[in-house]
Structures are given as structure tokens and as C-alpha cells.
Amino acid sequence: MNRKTLAVTSPYDGSPVGEIPCTSSDEIRAALDRADALFRNRGAWLPADERVAILRKAAELLDQRRDDVIATAIREGGKPYRDSVVEIDRAIDGLRNCAELVRSEGGHVVPMGTTPASRGRVAFTQREPIGPVLALSAFNHPVNLIVHQVGPAIAAGCPVLVKPSRDTPLSCRNVVRALHDAGLPQDWCQLLIPSSHDDIDALVRDSRIRFLSFIGSAEVGWGLHARMAPGMRCALEHGGIAPVLIDRDADLDLAAGAVAKGGFYHAGQVCVSVQQVFVHEAVGEDFLARLQAAAARLKTGDPLDRDTDVGPLIKQAEADRVAAWIDEAREQGARLVQGGRRLAPTLIEPAILLDAPPQAQVSCREVFGPVVSVQRYADLDDACRRANVGGFAFQAGVFTNSLDTATRAYAALNASAVMINDHSAFRVDWMPFAGLNRSGLGVGGIPHTYREMTIEKMMVLRG
């Protein structure tokens, strides 16, 4: 029987990057059978010291293969060189972070003897793996997202089935190979490249999967959530329309540079990219001029060119959509003050829109493209109210030199994290990372994912 393969191409110019074998429906069912058998055989669970050694060794191997891993990630995902370097360095550190968790994240003592009924007892908890994990990943951080999903599962002792984006499967294979080469038995981490969405639906409906980790669009994520088997836990990481507020006393050079980076990094294809900017009317023109200048300095082009700041969107269809949304906003009264030109089938020059109406797509839906919309405000409370519209809630930013303004905005914004004097896309891999409302469910970040992939099992010892 001829095995199907998935051809991987560059989003920049369509050139071939490589091929990877697809996984048949029978092979996917067999993979779950093996993962379930591993978990049920508690005597064969990987000891903690082996998990630590494997994760540390995998980090070393990824570091040794760093140049090849970076090149693959750029060619199949389109993120520019300098940002891909940062991503792979984060992924290497993330595997080390996962190893540290095995030693630092234990259970806790449950107080006893505080009532007559609890006298003479000692109680404590220890962490155990929750069970087989299904990790469904996205294209925009093709190495680091895999580490965020697979690394904590290995640290927790969970067998994991990982399905990367069909656009960036080779980067996922690089991470899985590093784990296997570091000594992880093959069946503890199995790479799936299904040919049909039905195969993933079957896994999501199967009660043997104990935890679903999904990174991707809200439409797909909530659809999977509705079909999950009873008792399955999950973490859903979607996106939002990340707002940034710039008050009249802000450092405008700092704000403009940060908004340009946070809005146009990876062509805006980041779930917490700056999308909506609300600037105080007293400094609106000054800020806009500085933002225009910062955006104009960005070089859009070949992601392998080390001078490139903004690379391609992942598909031509996505570039078509983003271009259509820009046109729609202009037809509805927005002013295009910078960029927005279509430079190639997947390349759009970073665009700045002024005064897009609230009903425009760029105002009420996640753009996931290199577009920043600027609005002016007179009153901080009104700006926060406008920023909270839409049902999305993830990360936000506030630029101000006033502690009062910072604390007021922090309290008023509907967000899981508010960055003061930084853009909304700031992240380190050990901090909590949580989409609220339509933006997701559960808490990401390596230590938090590790905890969600474990249970605290209690022993009560009666003397």
C-alpha cells in the first residue's frame, strides 16, 4: 500500500520545503491504543528521574541542531529569521523549564487534627499524570508551541499524541525526534499527521483521551469542546483583539516602538498581537506620526533575509482576507494612514488604520494579520469600555507614567493580563497565559499546563 504524504511548502514563495508521511485512520487508532495501554500499566510509568534526564537531553539536542531547526521553522512557517532565533531559544529553555518542574512541583500537606473527627490522621497529596494527552497545535510558533504542549505532558508522565498544523509539521517532527533521541520511548510521544478531520473528531470523542490541549481558532476550538468525551479536561488557547491604551502622559517613543513590534511581529499572526490602539486625543497626532515612522522603517519580505522584520502570511487566502478587511474598513470611513499595500501573494505591508468604525471587521474580529487600528479618546473610562467590547479577553497594554492611570486601567480592562508600558504580546514561557470568554479556556504557560495535566492524589493515614 502506498503511504500518503503531506507536501510542505514555503508561505513566502511556494517553494517545496519537504514531505512528511500521513497517518492513516488505523494507525491513529493504534496510536491511541498504545498510549492508553502505557497509562493503564502503572508499573511501566516513566520514573521521575528518567523524565528529568530525557527533557534535559532533548534541550541539549535541540540546541545542537539549532541552525537546522531555525531554518526549517522559517521556511515552513514564514516567521523572519531574527524572531525565529528567539523562538527556538525559548523552546530550548522551555524544555529545561519542564525538567525543573518535575523536581519543584509536588503536592501539599492537608491539615488534620483541627477537629475531633480528624484527630490522629496525617494527609498529603502527590501529583500523578492525568492520562493520555491529545495536543493540537498551530503554525505561528511551530517549535515553541509544541514544547508548551508536549514538554509538560512528558514532565507530568502523560503519554501524548501530537498533531501539528499541516502548514508546519516538520518543526514538530524536529521536537519529537529530539525527545526520542534523548531516550523517550517512541510510544510516549506519537506524531500524528491525519488525512481527515474525522480522525481528530474520533480522538476528541474517545474517553481514553484525558486531556485536550488545543491552540488555534475560536471557531474550531469551541467546536471541539462541544464534542469532547465526558470527563475530558481541556485547555483552549484562541485569540482576541488585543487593546493597547496610550494616555496623555505616556512616553510616546516607547509606545510607538512597542506597538509597531507588538502589532506587526510575525505579520500580526500572534493571538495577542496589538490590534486596537486607543490614544488620548491630546497626543493622538504626535503618537500617530511616531507610529507611522516606526512602521515605515520595517522591512517586509523574505523571512530568510536577516534584515526582514515582517514576513508573509501563512496562506494566500489569509492575505486575501486581510486585504479585504482593510478595504472594508476604508469603505466604512477609516483612513489608511500607513502601508497596506499587497507586495506579493502572501505579503502585506504593515497597515495603520485611523478611526475604523466599531462594526468593521478589523474592530470586532481578530485580524491575525499586519493591521493596527488607532482610535482617539478623551476619557479613560470610555476608552476601557470601548476596549472591552466584542466578547474577547486576553492580554492588553497600557502606556502611562501615572500610577493612578495604570491601576484604573488595570481594574477596568477585561483581560487576563495587563502590561504596563509594554505591548499586549509580551510573554515569557513560565507566566500564566489565559484567554477568557471567547478567547479560550484554562491557563497556559509551562508550569500551569503541567499542573493541568496532573491530578493531586491524596493519602489520608490514620495512626
GROMACS .gro file of C-alpha atoms in nm:
model
  463
    1MET     CA    1   0.000   0.000   0.000
    2ASN     CA    2   0.136   0.343  -0.093
    3ARG     CA    3   0.151   0.575   0.205
    4LYS     CA    4   0.011   0.924   0.155
    5THR     CA    5   0.247   1.212   0.221
    6LEU     CA    6   0.191   1.576   0.305
    7ALA     CA    7   0.392   1.819   0.093
    8VAL     CA    8   0.512   2.124   0.287
    9THR     CA    9   0.573   2.449   0.101
   10SER     CA   10   0.706   2.794   0.187
   11PRO     CA   11   0.437   3.056   0.251
   12TYR     CA   12   0.674   3.318   0.111
   13ASP     CA   13   0.724   3.185  -0.242
   14GLY     CA   14   0.555   2.844  -0.257
   15SER     CA   15   0.884   2.658  -0.294
   16PRO     CA   16   0.894   2.299  -0.161
   17VAL     CA   17   1.027   2.258   0.192
   18GLY     CA   18   0.982   1.884   0.243
   19GLU     CA   19   0.738   1.597   0.284
   20ILE     CA   20   0.610   1.404   0.581
   21PRO     CA   21   0.417   1.075   0.587
   22CYS     CA   22   0.048   1.096   0.672
   23THR     CA   23  -0.102   0.882   0.948
   24SER     CA   24  -0.387   0.653   0.844
   25SER     CA   25  -0.705   0.611   1.048
   26ASP     CA   26  -0.595   0.261   1.151
   27GLU     CA   27  -0.257   0.396   1.263
   28ILE     CA   28  -0.422   0.669   1.467
   29ARG     CA   29  -0.646   0.417   1.643
   30ALA     CA   30  -0.340   0.201   1.712
   31ALA     CA   31  -0.151   0.501   1.848
   32LEU     CA   32  -0.429   0.570   2.097
   33ASP     CA   33  -0.440   0.202   2.192
   34ARG     CA   34  -0.068   0.216   2.273
   35ALA     CA   35  -0.097   0.541   2.468
   36ASP     CA   36  -0.388   0.403   2.670
   37ALA     CA   37  -0.203   0.078   2.741
   38LEU     CA   38   0.101   0.273   2.864
   39PHE     CA   39  -0.110   0.475   3.103
   40ARG     CA   40  -0.302   0.174   3.235
   41ASN     CA   41   0.021  -0.014   3.312
   42ARG     CA   42   0.120   0.189   3.615
   43GLY     CA   43   0.422  -0.027   3.679
   44ALA     CA   44   0.567   0.088   3.345
   45TRP     CA   45   0.528   0.462   3.406
   46LEU     CA   46   0.848   0.654   3.340
   47PRO     CA   47   1.026   0.731   3.669
   48ALA     CA   48   1.067   1.098   3.754
   49ASP     CA   49   1.445   1.092   3.727
   50GLU     CA   50   1.423   0.947   3.374
   51ARG     CA   51   1.179   1.219   3.269
   52VAL     CA   52   1.416   1.485   3.400
   53ALA     CA   53   1.711   1.332   3.214
   54ILE     CA   54   1.514   1.298   2.889
   55LEU     CA   55   1.392   1.658   2.893
   56ARG     CA   56   1.738   1.794   2.971
   57LYS     CA   57   1.896   1.583   2.697
   58ALA     CA   58   1.628   1.687   2.447
   59ALA     CA   59   1.709   2.052   2.522
   60GLU     CA   60   2.076   1.980   2.454
   61LEU     CA   61   1.996   1.807   2.125
   62LEU     CA   62   1.767   2.087   2.011
   63ASP     CA   63   2.047   2.332   2.091
   64GLN     CA   64   2.300   2.125   1.894
   65ARG     CA   65   2.059   2.114   1.596
   66ARG     CA   66   1.965   2.478   1.639
   67ASP     CA   67   2.061   2.604   1.293
   68ASP     CA   68   1.866   2.332   1.112
   69VAL     CA   69   1.566   2.375   1.342
   70ILE     CA   70   1.565   2.752   1.281
   71ALA     CA   71   1.595   2.711   0.904
   72THR     CA   72   1.308   2.460   0.891
   73ALA     CA   73   1.084   2.680   1.105
   74ILE     CA   74   1.148   2.984   0.885
   75ARG     CA   75   1.097   2.802   0.557
   76GLU     CA   76   0.769   2.632   0.650
   77GLY     CA   77   0.622   2.895   0.884
   78GLY     CA   78   0.744   3.224   0.737
   79LYS     CA   79   0.850   3.391   1.062
   80PRO     CA   80   1.154   3.616   0.997
   81TYR     CA   81   1.499   3.497   1.095
   82ARG     CA   82   1.560   3.716   1.399
   83ASP     CA   83   1.224   3.625   1.554
   84SER     CA   84   1.268   3.255   1.475
   85VAL     CA   85   1.601   3.261   1.657
   86VAL     CA   86   1.424   3.397   1.964
   87GLU     CA   87   1.153   3.131   1.935
   88ILE     CA   88   1.395   2.838   1.917
   89ASP     CA   89   1.598   2.972   2.210
   90ARG     CA   90   1.273   2.995   2.407
   91ALA     CA   91   1.185   2.638   2.312
   92ILE     CA   92   1.521   2.508   2.434
   93ASP     CA   93   1.477   2.692   2.763
   94GLY     CA   94   1.118   2.564   2.780
   95LEU     CA   95   1.233   2.201   2.778
   96ARG     CA   96   1.469   2.284   3.066
   97ASN     CA   97   1.179   2.453   3.245
   98CYS     CA   98   0.976   2.133   3.205
   99ALA     CA   99   1.258   1.929   3.361
  100GLU     CA  100   1.274   2.168   3.657
  101LEU     CA  101   0.901   2.123   3.723
  102VAL     CA  102   0.943   1.754   3.796
  103ARG     CA  103   1.166   1.848   4.089
  104SER     CA  104   0.984   2.158   4.210
  105GLU     CA  105   0.611   2.087   4.165
  106GLY     CA  106   0.493   1.848   4.432
  107GLY     CA  107   0.175   1.803   4.630
  108HIS     CA  108   0.092   1.958   4.965
  109VAL     CA  109   0.003   1.871   5.321
  110VAL     CA  110  -0.368   1.874   5.410
  111PRO     CA  111  -0.412   1.988   5.774
  112MET     CA  112  -0.556   1.728   6.008
  113GLY     CA  113  -0.626   1.729   6.381
  114THR     CA  114  -0.815   2.056   6.369
  115THR     CA  115  -1.147   1.889   6.453
  116PRO     CA  116  -1.226   1.589   6.673
  117ALA     CA  117  -1.308   1.383   6.362
  118SER     CA  118  -0.966   1.450   6.204
  119ARG     CA  119  -0.752   1.365   6.508
  120GLY     CA  120  -0.484   1.106   6.468
  121ARG     CA  121  -0.455   1.144   6.094
  122VAL     CA  122  -0.197   1.277   5.851
  123ALA     CA  123  -0.292   1.371   5.494
  124PHE     CA  124  -0.089   1.475   5.193
  125THR     CA  125  -0.114   1.484   4.816
  126GLN     CA  126   0.121   1.386   4.536
  127ARG     CA  127   0.095   1.463   4.166
  128GLU     CA  128   0.007   1.190   3.918
  129PRO     CA  129  -0.038   1.212   3.539
  130ILE     CA  130  -0.393   1.277   3.426
  131GLY     CA  131  -0.369   1.027   3.139
  132PRO     CA  132  -0.319   1.034   2.762
  133VAL     CA  133  -0.295   1.387   2.620
  134LEU     CA  134  -0.406   1.498   2.274
  135ALA     CA  135  -0.214   1.811   2.166
  136LEU     CA  136  -0.346   2.001   1.862
  137SER     CA  137  -0.110   2.282   1.769
  138ALA     CA  138  -0.089   2.592   1.548
  139PHE     CA  139   0.152   2.718   1.284
  140ASN     CA  140   0.257   3.054   1.421
  141HIS     CA  141   0.516   2.931   1.674
  142PRO     CA  142   0.589   2.591   1.518
  143VAL     CA  143   0.859   2.484   1.765
  144ASN     CA  144   0.776   2.665   2.088
  145LEU     CA  145   0.406   2.578   2.090
  146ILE     CA  146   0.492   2.209   2.055
  147VAL     CA  147   0.727   2.242   2.353
  148HIS     CA  148   0.450   2.415   2.551
  149GLN     CA  149   0.210   2.126   2.486
  150VAL     CA  150   0.434   1.819   2.470
  151GLY     CA  151   0.701   1.918   2.725
  152PRO     CA  152   0.462   1.948   3.023
  153ALA     CA  153   0.294   1.620   2.925
  154ILE     CA  154   0.629   1.436   2.933
  155ALA     CA  155   0.720   1.609   3.259
  156ALA     CA  156   0.388   1.501   3.412
  157GLY     CA  157   0.430   1.143   3.287
  158CYS     CA  158   0.145   1.153   3.035
  159PRO     CA  159   0.161   0.969   2.702
  160VAL     CA  160   0.096   1.232   2.435
  161LEU     CA  161  -0.041   1.227   2.082
  162VAL     CA  162   0.059   1.547   1.899
  163LYS     CA  163  -0.094   1.681   1.578
  164PRO     CA  164   0.081   1.992   1.445
  165SER     CA  165  -0.057   2.236   1.193
  166ARG     CA  166  -0.049   2.093   0.843
  167ASP     CA  167   0.148   2.403   0.745
  168THR     CA  168   0.435   2.340   0.989
  169PRO     CA  169   0.466   1.965   1.063
  170LEU     CA  170   0.843   1.945   1.008
  171SER     CA  171   0.918   2.167   1.307
  172CYS     CA  172   0.702   1.944   1.525
  173ARG     CA  173   0.891   1.640   1.397
  174ASN     CA  174   1.218   1.808   1.497
  175VAL     CA  175   1.097   1.841   1.857
  176VAL     CA  176   0.959   1.487   1.872
  177ARG     CA  177   1.282   1.347   1.726
  178ALA     CA  178   1.485   1.532   1.989
  179LEU     CA  179   1.274   1.373   2.264
  180HIS     CA  180   1.305   1.024   2.114
  181ASP     CA  181   1.679   1.065   2.056
  182ALA     CA  182   1.709   1.177   2.418
  183GLY     CA  183   1.572   0.840   2.532
  184LEU     CA  184   1.195   0.887   2.539
  185PRO     CA  185   1.034   0.561   2.424
  186GLN     CA  186   0.852   0.609   2.093
  187ASP     CA  187   0.503   0.540   2.224
  188TRP     CA  188   0.522   0.809   2.492
  189CYS     CA  189   0.512   1.079   2.223
  190GLN     CA  190   0.349   0.994   1.890
  191LEU     CA  191   0.332   1.235   1.597
  192LEU     CA  192   0.006   1.229   1.401
  193ILE     CA  193  -0.044   1.372   1.050
  194PRO     CA  194  -0.406   1.271   0.979
  195SER     CA  195  -0.555   1.297   0.632
  196SER     CA  196  -0.906   1.365   0.762
  197HIS     CA  197  -1.063   1.586   1.027
  198ASP     CA  198  -1.279   1.286   1.115
  199ASP     CA  199  -0.977   1.116   1.272
  200ILE     CA  200  -0.930   1.405   1.514
  201ASP     CA  201  -1.301   1.414   1.593
  202ALA     CA  202  -1.283   1.045   1.679
  203LEU     CA  203  -0.997   1.110   1.923
  204VAL     CA  204  -1.178   1.402   2.085
  205ARG     CA  205  -1.486   1.184   2.136
  206ASP     CA  206  -1.281   0.897   2.285
  207SER     CA  207  -1.291   0.884   2.666
  208ARG     CA  208  -0.941   0.736   2.678
  209ILE     CA  209  -0.804   1.083   2.597
  210ARG     CA  210  -0.796   1.254   2.936
  211PHE     CA  211  -0.671   1.599   2.835
  212LEU     CA  212  -0.714   1.805   2.517
  213SER     CA  213  -0.464   2.084   2.453
  214PHE     CA  214  -0.579   2.300   2.161
  215ILE     CA  215  -0.414   2.610   2.014
  216GLY     CA  216  -0.595   2.765   1.720
  217SER     CA  217  -0.907   2.948   1.610
  218ALA     CA  218  -1.202   3.001   1.842
  219GLU     CA  219  -1.443   2.851   1.590
  220VAL     CA  220  -1.253   2.522   1.573
  221GLY     CA  221  -1.166   2.513   1.943
  222TRP     CA  222  -1.517   2.563   2.074
  223GLY     CA  223  -1.645   2.312   1.819
  224LEU     CA  224  -1.405   2.050   1.953
  225HIS     CA  225  -1.501   2.142   2.309
  226ALA     CA  226  -1.867   2.069   2.229
  227ARG     CA  227  -1.773   1.720   2.107
  228MET     CA  228  -1.538   1.620   2.389
  229ALA     CA  229  -1.595   1.292   2.568
  230PRO     CA  230  -1.748   1.326   2.917
  231GLY     CA  231  -1.485   1.381   3.183
  232MET     CA  232  -1.215   1.500   2.943
  233ARG     CA  233  -1.033   1.810   3.062
  234CYS     CA  234  -0.901   2.070   2.822
  235ALA     CA  235  -0.713   2.391   2.764
  236LEU     CA  236  -0.817   2.606   2.469
  237GLU     CA  237  -0.596   2.891   2.351
  238HIS     CA  238  -0.761   3.107   2.089
  239GLY     CA  239  -0.704   3.476   2.022
  240GLY     CA  240  -0.851   3.820   2.062
  241ILE     CA  241  -0.843   4.181   1.953
  242ALA     CA  242  -0.576   4.290   2.199
  243PRO     CA  243  -0.621   4.655   2.300
  244VAL     CA  244  -0.347   4.898   2.398
  245LEU     CA  245  -0.424   5.229   2.572
  246ILE     CA  246  -0.186   5.526   2.545
  247ASP     CA  247  -0.250   5.803   2.793
  248ARG     CA  248  -0.154   6.166   2.752
  249ASP     CA  249   0.148   6.136   2.983
  250ALA     CA  250   0.296   5.828   2.812
  251ASP     CA  251   0.646   5.804   2.666
  252LEU     CA  252   0.536   5.822   2.302
  253ASP     CA  253   0.862   5.695   2.154
  254LEU     CA  254   0.845   5.389   2.379
  255ALA     CA  255   0.478   5.337   2.296
  256ALA     CA  256   0.518   5.374   1.921
  257GLY     CA  257   0.811   5.132   1.904
  258ALA     CA  258   0.634   4.877   2.122
  259VAL     CA  259   0.306   4.897   1.927
  260ALA     CA  260   0.493   4.854   1.597
  261LYS     CA  261   0.667   4.545   1.734
  262GLY     CA  262   0.360   4.402   1.907
  263GLY     CA  263   0.130   4.467   1.613
  264PHE     CA  264   0.348   4.363   1.321
  265TYR     CA  265   0.564   4.089   1.471
  266HIS     CA  266   0.520   3.773   1.257
  267ALA     CA  267   0.289   3.975   1.030
  268GLY     CA  268   0.041   4.006   1.317
  269GLN     CA  269  -0.013   3.629   1.331
  270VAL     CA  270   0.001   3.610   1.710
  271CYS     CA  271  -0.302   3.554   1.932
  272VAL     CA  272  -0.224   3.861   2.147
  273SER     CA  273  -0.093   4.092   1.871
  274VAL     CA  274  -0.172   4.459   1.918
  275GLN     CA  275  -0.484   4.520   1.712
  276GLN     CA  276  -0.672   4.811   1.867
  277VAL     CA  277  -0.489   5.121   1.994
  278PHE     CA  278  -0.673   5.385   2.194
  279VAL     CA  279  -0.468   5.705   2.227
  280HIS     CA  280  -0.557   6.016   2.424
  281GLU     CA  281  -0.670   6.293   2.191
  282ALA     CA  282  -0.417   6.537   2.339
  283VAL     CA  283  -0.129   6.329   2.199
  284GLY     CA  284  -0.308   6.148   1.917
  285GLU     CA  285  -0.142   6.322   1.622
  286ASP     CA  286   0.203   6.309   1.783
  287PHE     CA  287   0.172   5.937   1.859
  288LEU     CA  288   0.034   5.859   1.515
  289ALA     CA  289   0.328   6.031   1.345
  290ARG     CA  290   0.573   5.829   1.555
  291LEU     CA  291   0.388   5.503   1.488
  292GLN     CA  292   0.387   5.576   1.115
  293ALA     CA  293   0.760   5.637   1.123
  294ALA     CA  294   0.821   5.314   1.319
  295ALA     CA  295   0.608   5.111   1.077
  296ALA     CA  296   0.772   5.268   0.771
  297ARG     CA  297   1.113   5.151   0.896
  298LEU     CA  298   1.003   4.787   0.897
  299LYS     CA  299   1.125   4.576   0.606
  300THR     CA  300   0.866   4.338   0.461
  301GLY     CA  301   0.997   4.046   0.257
  302ASP     CA  302   1.183   3.715   0.255
  303PRO     CA  303   1.187   3.569   0.609
  304LEU     CA  304   1.528   3.410   0.543
  305ASP     CA  305   1.676   3.757   0.489
  306ARG     CA  306   1.824   3.855   0.825
  307ASP     CA  307   1.717   4.216   0.776
  308THR     CA  308   1.349   4.130   0.729
  309ASP     CA  309   1.111   4.246   1.002
  310VAL     CA  310   0.775   4.131   0.858
  311GLY     CA  311   0.734   3.810   0.661
  312PRO     CA  312   0.442   3.650   0.478
  313LEU     CA  313   0.102   3.544   0.598
  314ILE     CA  314   0.074   3.169   0.613
  315LYS     CA  315  -0.154   3.135   0.307
  316GLN     CA  316  -0.262   3.348   0.015
  317ALA     CA  317  -0.624   3.305   0.128
  318GLU     CA  318  -0.535   3.469   0.459
  319ALA     CA  319  -0.367   3.759   0.280
  320ASP     CA  320  -0.679   3.793   0.062
  321ARG     CA  321  -0.895   3.809   0.374
  322VAL     CA  322  -0.678   4.068   0.550
  323ALA     CA  323  -0.665   4.285   0.237
  324ALA     CA  324  -1.044   4.264   0.208
  325TRP     CA  325  -1.087   4.369   0.571
  326ILE     CA  326  -0.863   4.672   0.515
  327ASP     CA  327  -1.069   4.770   0.209
  328GLU     CA  328  -1.393   4.721   0.401
  329ALA     CA  329  -1.276   4.946   0.686
  330ARG     CA  330  -1.181   5.218   0.438
  331GLU     CA  331  -1.520   5.194   0.267
  332GLN     CA  332  -1.683   5.239   0.608
  333GLY     CA  333  -1.489   5.557   0.684
  334ALA     CA  334  -1.149   5.452   0.821
  335ARG     CA  335  -0.840   5.630   0.691
  336LEU     CA  336  -0.540   5.425   0.583
  337VAL     CA  337  -0.251   5.632   0.711
  338GLN     CA  338   0.033   5.389   0.651
  339GLY     CA  339   0.110   5.078   0.444
  340GLY     CA  340  -0.147   4.819   0.347
  341ARG     CA  341  -0.004   4.753   0.000
  342ARG     CA  342  -0.007   4.398  -0.136
  343LEU     CA  343   0.358   4.334  -0.215
  344ALA     CA  344   0.322   3.969  -0.317
  345PRO     CA  345   0.054   3.696  -0.293
  346THR     CA  346   0.122   3.647   0.081
  347LEU     CA  347   0.295   3.976   0.168
  348ILE     CA  348   0.105   4.277   0.302
  349GLU     CA  349   0.287   4.591   0.407
  350PRO     CA  350   0.216   4.674   0.775
  351ALA     CA  351  -0.105   4.879   0.778
  352ILE     CA  352  -0.221   5.150   1.017
  353LEU     CA  353  -0.589   5.248   1.008
  354LEU     CA  354  -0.735   5.553   1.181
  355ASP     CA  355  -1.092   5.572   1.310
  356ALA     CA  356  -1.221   5.237   1.185
  357PRO     CA  357  -1.588   5.211   1.286
  358PRO     CA  358  -1.683   4.959   1.556
  359GLN     CA  359  -1.876   4.740   1.311
  360ALA     CA  360  -1.575   4.695   1.079
  361GLN     CA  361  -1.416   4.350   1.082
  362VAL     CA  362  -1.084   4.498   1.196
  363SER     CA  363  -1.261   4.638   1.503
  364CYS     CA  364  -1.470   4.345   1.617
  365ARG     CA  365  -1.288   4.030   1.497
  366GLU     CA  366  -0.935   3.903   1.531
  367VAL     CA  367  -0.740   4.023   1.225
  368PHE     CA  368  -0.442   3.786   1.262
  369GLY     CA  369  -0.257   3.999   1.011
  370PRO     CA  370  -0.033   4.310   0.999
  371VAL     CA  371  -0.304   4.565   1.076
  372VAL     CA  372  -0.326   4.809   1.368
  373SER     CA  373  -0.633   5.029   1.416
  374VAL     CA  374  -0.595   5.357   1.603
  375GLN     CA  375  -0.881   5.533   1.784
  376ARG     CA  376  -0.872   5.854   1.989
  377TYR     CA  377  -1.032   5.905   2.327
  378ALA     CA  378  -1.094   6.186   2.574
  379ASP     CA  379  -1.187   5.985   2.883
  380LEU     CA  380  -1.002   5.680   3.018
  381ASP     CA  381  -1.317   5.504   3.136
  382ASP     CA  382  -1.470   5.543   2.790
  383ALA     CA  383  -1.154   5.401   2.629
  384CYS     CA  384  -1.167   5.097   2.859
  385ARG     CA  385  -1.535   5.047   2.783
  386ARG     CA  386  -1.467   5.055   2.409
  387ALA     CA  387  -1.172   4.818   2.452
  388ASN     CA  388  -1.392   4.566   2.633
  389VAL     CA  389  -1.648   4.531   2.353
  390GLY     CA  390  -1.658   4.212   2.148
  391GLY     CA  391  -1.654   3.913   2.381
  392PHE     CA  392  -1.278   3.856   2.352
  393ALA     CA  393  -1.049   3.893   2.652
  394PHE     CA  394  -0.684   3.803   2.659
  395GLN     CA  395  -0.389   4.039   2.713
  396ALA     CA  396  -0.385   4.419   2.699
  397GLY     CA  397  -0.135   4.702   2.733
  398VAL     CA  398  -0.135   5.047   2.890
  399PHE     CA  399   0.125   5.320   2.838
  400THR     CA  400   0.135   5.582   3.112
  401ASN     CA  401   0.365   5.741   3.366
  402SER     CA  402   0.080   5.771   3.615
  403LEU     CA  403   0.034   5.500   3.876
  404ASP     CA  404  -0.327   5.609   3.914
  405THR     CA  405  -0.395   5.567   3.542
  406ALA     CA  406  -0.220   5.229   3.539
  407THR     CA  407  -0.423   5.093   3.831
  408ARG     CA  408  -0.752   5.235   3.699
  409ALA     CA  409  -0.699   5.079   3.357
  410TYR     CA  410  -0.583   4.751   3.509
  411ALA     CA  411  -0.907   4.733   3.709
  412ALA     CA  412  -1.132   4.837   3.420
  413LEU     CA  413  -0.996   4.627   3.132
  414ASN     CA  414  -1.148   4.286   3.065
  415ALA     CA  415  -0.824   4.090   3.029
  416SER     CA  416  -0.631   3.811   3.196
  417ALA     CA  417  -0.312   4.019   3.192
  418VAL     CA  418  -0.241   4.390   3.156
  419MET     CA  419   0.109   4.506   3.057
  420ILE     CA  420   0.207   4.850   3.183
  421ASN     CA  421   0.437   5.036   2.942
  422ASP     CA  422   0.461   4.735   2.715
  423HIS     CA  423   0.261   4.592   2.427
  424SER     CA  424  -0.005   4.323   2.463
  425ALA     CA  425   0.208   4.050   2.303
  426PHE     CA  426   0.470   4.042   2.579
  427ARG     CA  427   0.518   3.691   2.714
  428VAL     CA  428   0.765   3.472   2.895
  429ASP     CA  429   0.707   3.099   2.897
  430TRP     CA  430   0.654   3.046   3.269
  431MET     CA  431   0.389   3.314   3.324
  432PRO     CA  432   0.015   3.232   3.313
  433PHE     CA  433  -0.133   3.281   2.967
  434ALA     CA  434  -0.509   3.260   2.955
  435GLY     CA  435  -0.777   3.357   2.709
  436LEU     CA  436  -1.109   3.445   2.870
  437ASN     CA  437  -1.463   3.438   2.732
  438ARG     CA  438  -1.441   3.361   2.357
  439SER     CA  439  -1.062   3.377   2.374
  440GLY     CA  440  -1.011   3.043   2.545
  441LEU     CA  441  -1.042   2.818   2.846
  442GLY     CA  442  -0.785   2.710   3.103
  443VAL     CA  443  -0.442   2.852   3.172
  444GLY     CA  444  -0.134   2.811   2.953
  445GLY     CA  445   0.229   2.872   3.036
  446ILE     CA  446   0.457   2.576   3.101
  447PRO     CA  447   0.412   2.538   3.481
  448HIS     CA  448   0.038   2.596   3.456
  449THR     CA  449  -0.004   2.344   3.175
  450TYR     CA  450   0.197   2.092   3.377
  451ARG     CA  451  -0.041   2.133   3.672
  452GLU     CA  452  -0.346   2.094   3.447
  453MET     CA  453  -0.202   1.769   3.311
  454THR     CA  454  -0.173   1.621   3.660
  455ILE     CA  455  -0.408   1.531   3.940
  456GLU     CA  456  -0.337   1.569   4.309
  457LYS     CA  457  -0.390   1.230   4.463
  458MET     CA  458  -0.439   1.231   4.838
  459MET     CA  459  -0.344   0.980   5.104
  460VAL     CA  460  -0.505   1.001   5.449
  461LEU     CA  461  -0.305   0.800   5.703
  462ARG     CA  462  -0.470   0.706   6.029
  463GLY     CA  463  -0.223   0.635   6.308
   0.00000   0.00000   0.00000
